[in-house]
Amino acid sequence: MIHTVYKLCNLNFRTMHDPNIESSSCHNKTQPAVSTRPRSELAPVSEKMSSNDDGHFLYFAFGSNLLKRRLQYNNPSATFYLTGRLKDYKLKFGYWGNDVSSSWHGGAATIEYCPGAEIWGVIWTISNRDLLTLDKQEGVSKGMYSPLEVSVETEHGPKHCRTYQMNNFHAGLPSPQYKKVICLGAEENGLPTEYLNKLYSIETNGYSGYPMLTEKKRNQEFMWEKLKTP
């Protein structure tokens, strides 16, 4: 078994209510309706969205897919490209409709339109052959998330990327394990310290069991024991 030691997120940060993460200050603003866009405009990436001539597309991750090993579990072609920020959106956590039986034992990450806010994340290059597995992971066929094309600011200029936004969103706190995966990915890829501190401050639901990925792979090499809450 390969033992990998990760730098763990500080879960003892005092909870803050940051306008870029989980704030309700934008609820009365006009929000683009992602789920009402015609499906012909949403897919496939290889033809219309974020695609490169070499058979790859750009994907902007802001949640658990910040962590390389988590993303590559279902999408082995994923390769780090750049870090960047998505302006006028904030990070939120919750459930799709009434589906509270989350595999992560808590709310999952999504983005919400919020003028003046910003989200930092990682841009990955992914082979078009992994598009279906990425969509499946995000529950696109079930209507859980819709793909969205966004312009992400980077040190090399704006990049047009595919990302995902939850439909029929209902707010809910994430589990400590899910938060930890997000923080580990943010640390791994060198997101700004100020943004890391905002991630550390996210309130959780206090769930104390195993995270989803440990449950699925408990008897195989790919383990997430470091994510189990002490």
PDB file of N, CA and C in Angstrom, residues 168-204:
ATOM      1  N   ASN A 168     -31.630  23.306  -8.670  1.00  0.00           N
ATOM      2  CA  ASN A 168     -32.595  23.143  -7.575  1.00  0.00           C
ATOM      3  C   ASN A 168     -31.880  23.107  -6.228  1.00  0.00           C
ATOM      4  N   PHE A 169     -31.042  24.090  -6.002  1.00  0.00           N
ATOM      5  CA  PHE A 169     -30.140  24.139  -4.849  1.00  0.00           C
ATOM      6  C   PHE A 169     -30.865  24.406  -3.536  1.00  0.00           C
ATOM      7  N   HIS A 170     -30.515  23.611  -2.521  1.00  0.00           N
ATOM      8  CA  HIS A 170     -30.979  23.833  -1.153  1.00  0.00           C
ATOM      9  C   HIS A 170     -29.756  23.821  -0.243  1.00  0.00           C
ATOM     10  N   ALA A 171     -29.555  24.884   0.510  1.00  0.00           N
ATOM     11  CA  ALA A 171     -28.345  25.047   1.312  1.00  0.00           C
ATOM     12  C   ALA A 171     -28.207  23.968   2.376  1.00  0.00           C
ATOM     13  N   GLY A 172     -26.956  23.531   2.609  1.00  0.00           N
ATOM     14  CA  GLY A 172     -26.654  22.546   3.644  1.00  0.00           C
ATOM     15  C   GLY A 172     -25.171  22.531   3.928  1.00  0.00           C
ATOM     16  N   LEU A 173     -24.791  22.363   5.189  1.00  0.00           N
ATOM     17  CA  LEU A 173     -23.380  22.393   5.560  1.00  0.00           C
ATOM     18  C   LEU A 173     -22.639  21.168   5.030  1.00  0.00           C
ATOM     19  N   PRO A 174     -21.387  21.335   4.617  1.00  0.00           N
ATOM     20  CA  PRO A 174     -20.578  20.190   4.179  1.00  0.00           C
ATOM     21  C   PRO A 174     -20.070  19.395   5.368  1.00  0.00           C
ATOM     22  N   SER A 175     -19.664  18.157   5.126  1.00  0.00           N
ATOM     23  CA  SER A 175     -19.032  17.356   6.174  1.00  0.00           C
ATOM     24  C   SER A 175     -17.590  17.825   6.361  1.00  0.00           C
ATOM     25  N   PRO A 176     -16.994  17.565   7.537  1.00  0.00           N
ATOM     26  CA  PRO A 176     -15.580  17.914   7.731  1.00  0.00           C
ATOM     27  C   PRO A 176     -14.673  17.234   6.716  1.00  0.00           C
ATOM     28  N   GLN A 177     -15.009  15.989   6.338  1.00  0.00           N
ATOM     29  CA  GLN A 177     -14.178  15.245   5.393  1.00  0.00           C
ATOM     30  C   GLN A 177     -14.205  15.881   4.001  1.00  0.00           C
ATOM     31  N   TYR A 178     -15.388  16.313   3.585  1.00  0.00           N
ATOM     32  CA  TYR A 178     -15.514  16.962   2.277  1.00  0.00           C
ATOM     33  C   TYR A 178     -14.753  18.287   2.273  1.00  0.00           C
ATOM     34  N   LYS A 179     -14.929  19.049   3.339  1.00  0.00           N
ATOM     35  CA  LYS A 179     -14.179  20.300   3.472  1.00  0.00           C
ATOM     36  C   LYS A 179     -12.678  20.036   3.408  1.00  0.00           C
ATOM     37  N   LYS A 180     -12.244  18.969   4.049  1.00  0.00           N
ATOM     38  CA  LYS A 180     -10.818  18.668   4.085  1.00  0.00           C
ATOM     39  C   LYS A 180     -10.276  18.340   2.696  1.00  0.00           C
ATOM     40  N   VAL A 181     -11.042  17.613   1.896  1.00  0.00           N
ATOM     41  CA  VAL A 181     -10.623  17.317   0.526  1.00  0.00           C
ATOM     42  C   VAL A 181     -10.440  18.614  -0.259  1.00  0.00           C
ATOM     43  N   ILE A 182     -11.386  19.530  -0.110  1.00  0.00           N
ATOM     44  CA  ILE A 182     -11.289  20.819  -0.799  1.00  0.00           C
ATOM     45  C   ILE A 182     -10.042  21.578  -0.351  1.00  0.00           C
ATOM     46  N   CYS A 183      -9.818  21.618   0.958  1.00  0.00           N
ATOM     47  CA  CYS A 183      -8.657  22.342   1.483  1.00  0.00           C
ATOM     48  C   CYS A 183      -7.344  21.706   1.039  1.00  0.00           C
ATOM     49  N   LEU A 184      -7.289  20.381   1.058  1.00  0.00           N
ATOM     50  CA  LEU A 184      -6.081  19.689   0.615  1.00  0.00           C
ATOM     51  C   LEU A 184      -5.767  20.014  -0.838  1.00  0.00           C
ATOM     52  N   GLY A 185      -6.803  20.023  -1.674  1.00  0.00           N
ATOM     53  CA  GLY A 185      -6.600  20.359  -3.077  1.00  0.00           C
ATOM     54  C   GLY A 185      -6.147  21.791  -3.268  1.00  0.00           C
ATOM     55  N   ALA A 186      -6.723  22.697  -2.484  1.00  0.00           N
ATOM     56  CA  ALA A 186      -6.334  24.105  -2.570  1.00  0.00           C
ATOM     57  C   ALA A 186      -4.884  24.294  -2.142  1.00  0.00           C
ATOM     58  N   GLU A 187      -4.482  23.591  -1.082  1.00  0.00           N
ATOM     59  CA  GLU A 187      -3.093  23.649  -0.619  1.00  0.00           C
ATOM     60  C   GLU A 187      -2.148  23.026  -1.642  1.00  0.00           C
ATOM     61  N   GLU A 188      -2.542  21.876  -2.164  1.00  0.00           N
ATOM     62  CA  GLU A 188      -1.715  21.129  -3.112  1.00  0.00           C
ATOM     63  C   GLU A 188      -1.375  21.963  -4.342  1.00  0.00           C
ATOM     64  N   ASN A 189      -2.320  22.803  -4.748  1.00  0.00           N
ATOM     65  CA  ASN A 189      -2.142  23.566  -5.978  1.00  0.00           C
ATOM     66  C   ASN A 189      -1.772  25.027  -5.745  1.00  0.00           C
ATOM     67  N   GLY A 190      -1.509  25.389  -4.492  1.00  0.00           N
ATOM     68  CA  GLY A 190      -0.984  26.714  -4.204  1.00  0.00           C
ATOM     69  C   GLY A 190      -1.949  27.859  -4.379  1.00  0.00           C
ATOM     70  N   LEU A 191      -3.227  27.657  -4.022  1.00  0.00           N
ATOM     71  CA  LEU A 191      -4.160  28.778  -4.089  1.00  0.00           C
ATOM     72  C   LEU A 191      -3.750  29.844  -3.072  1.00  0.00           C
ATOM     73  N   PRO A 192      -4.142  31.092  -3.299  1.00  0.00           N
ATOM     74  CA  PRO A 192      -3.690  32.187  -2.432  1.00  0.00           C
ATOM     75  C   PRO A 192      -4.018  31.954  -0.956  1.00  0.00           C
ATOM     76  N   THR A 193      -3.118  32.403  -0.085  1.00  0.00           N
ATOM     77  CA  THR A 193      -3.281  32.203   1.352  1.00  0.00           C
ATOM     78  C   THR A 193      -4.588  32.794   1.863  1.00  0.00           C
ATOM     79  N   GLU A 194      -4.944  33.963   1.388  1.00  0.00           N
ATOM     80  CA  GLU A 194      -6.187  34.599   1.834  1.00  0.00           C
ATOM     81  C   GLU A 194      -7.391  33.723   1.512  1.00  0.00           C
ATOM     82  N   TYR A 195      -7.381  33.119   0.321  1.00  0.00           N
ATOM     83  CA  TYR A 195      -8.502  32.258  -0.048  1.00  0.00           C
ATOM     84  C   TYR A 195      -8.473  30.965   0.755  1.00  0.00           C
ATOM     85  N   LEU A 196      -7.278  30.431   1.014  1.00  0.00           N
ATOM     86  CA  LEU A 196      -7.169  29.245   1.863  1.00  0.00           C
ATOM     87  C   LEU A 196      -7.785  29.503   3.226  1.00  0.00           C
ATOM     88  N   ASN A 197      -7.509  30.665   3.802  1.00  0.00           N
ATOM     89  CA  ASN A 197      -8.068  30.986   5.109  1.00  0.00           C
ATOM     90  C   ASN A 197      -9.593  31.032   5.075  1.00  0.00           C
ATOM     91  N   LYS A 198     -10.151  31.472   3.958  1.00  0.00           N
ATOM     92  CA  LYS A 198     -11.607  31.470   3.810  1.00  0.00           C
ATOM     93  C   LYS A 198     -12.143  30.040   3.760  1.00  0.00           C
ATOM     94  N   LEU A 199     -11.414  29.159   3.085  1.00  0.00           N
ATOM     95  CA  LEU A 199     -11.828  27.758   3.043  1.00  0.00           C
ATOM     96  C   LEU A 199     -11.737  27.125   4.424  1.00  0.00           C
ATOM     97  N   TYR A 200     -10.661  27.424   5.154  1.00  0.00           N
ATOM     98  CA  TYR A 200     -10.505  26.873   6.498  1.00  0.00           C
ATOM     99  C   TYR A 200     -11.656  27.292   7.411  1.00  0.00           C
ATOM    100  N   SER A 201     -12.225  28.453   7.152  1.00  0.00           N
ATOM    101  CA  SER A 201     -13.255  29.000   8.036  1.00  0.00           C
ATOM    102  C   SER A 201     -14.651  28.447   7.766  1.00  0.00           C
ATOM    103  N   ILE A 202     -14.803  27.629   6.742  1.00  0.00           N
ATOM    104  CA  ILE A 202     -16.127  27.110   6.390  1.00  0.00           C
ATOM    105  C   ILE A 202     -16.688  26.256   7.523  1.00  0.00           C
ATOM    106  N   GLU A 203     -17.903  26.511   7.908  1.00  0.00           N
ATOM    107  CA  GLU A 203     -18.575  25.735   8.951  1.00  0.00           C
ATOM    108  C   GLU A 203     -18.974  24.368   8.397  1.00  0.00           C
ATOM    109  N   THR A 204     -18.884  23.323   9.208  1.00  0.00           N
ATOM    110  CA  THR A 204     -19.257  21.968   8.787  1.00  0.00           C
ATOM    111  C   THR A 204     -20.385  21.427   9.652  1.00  0.00           C
TER     112      THR A 204
END
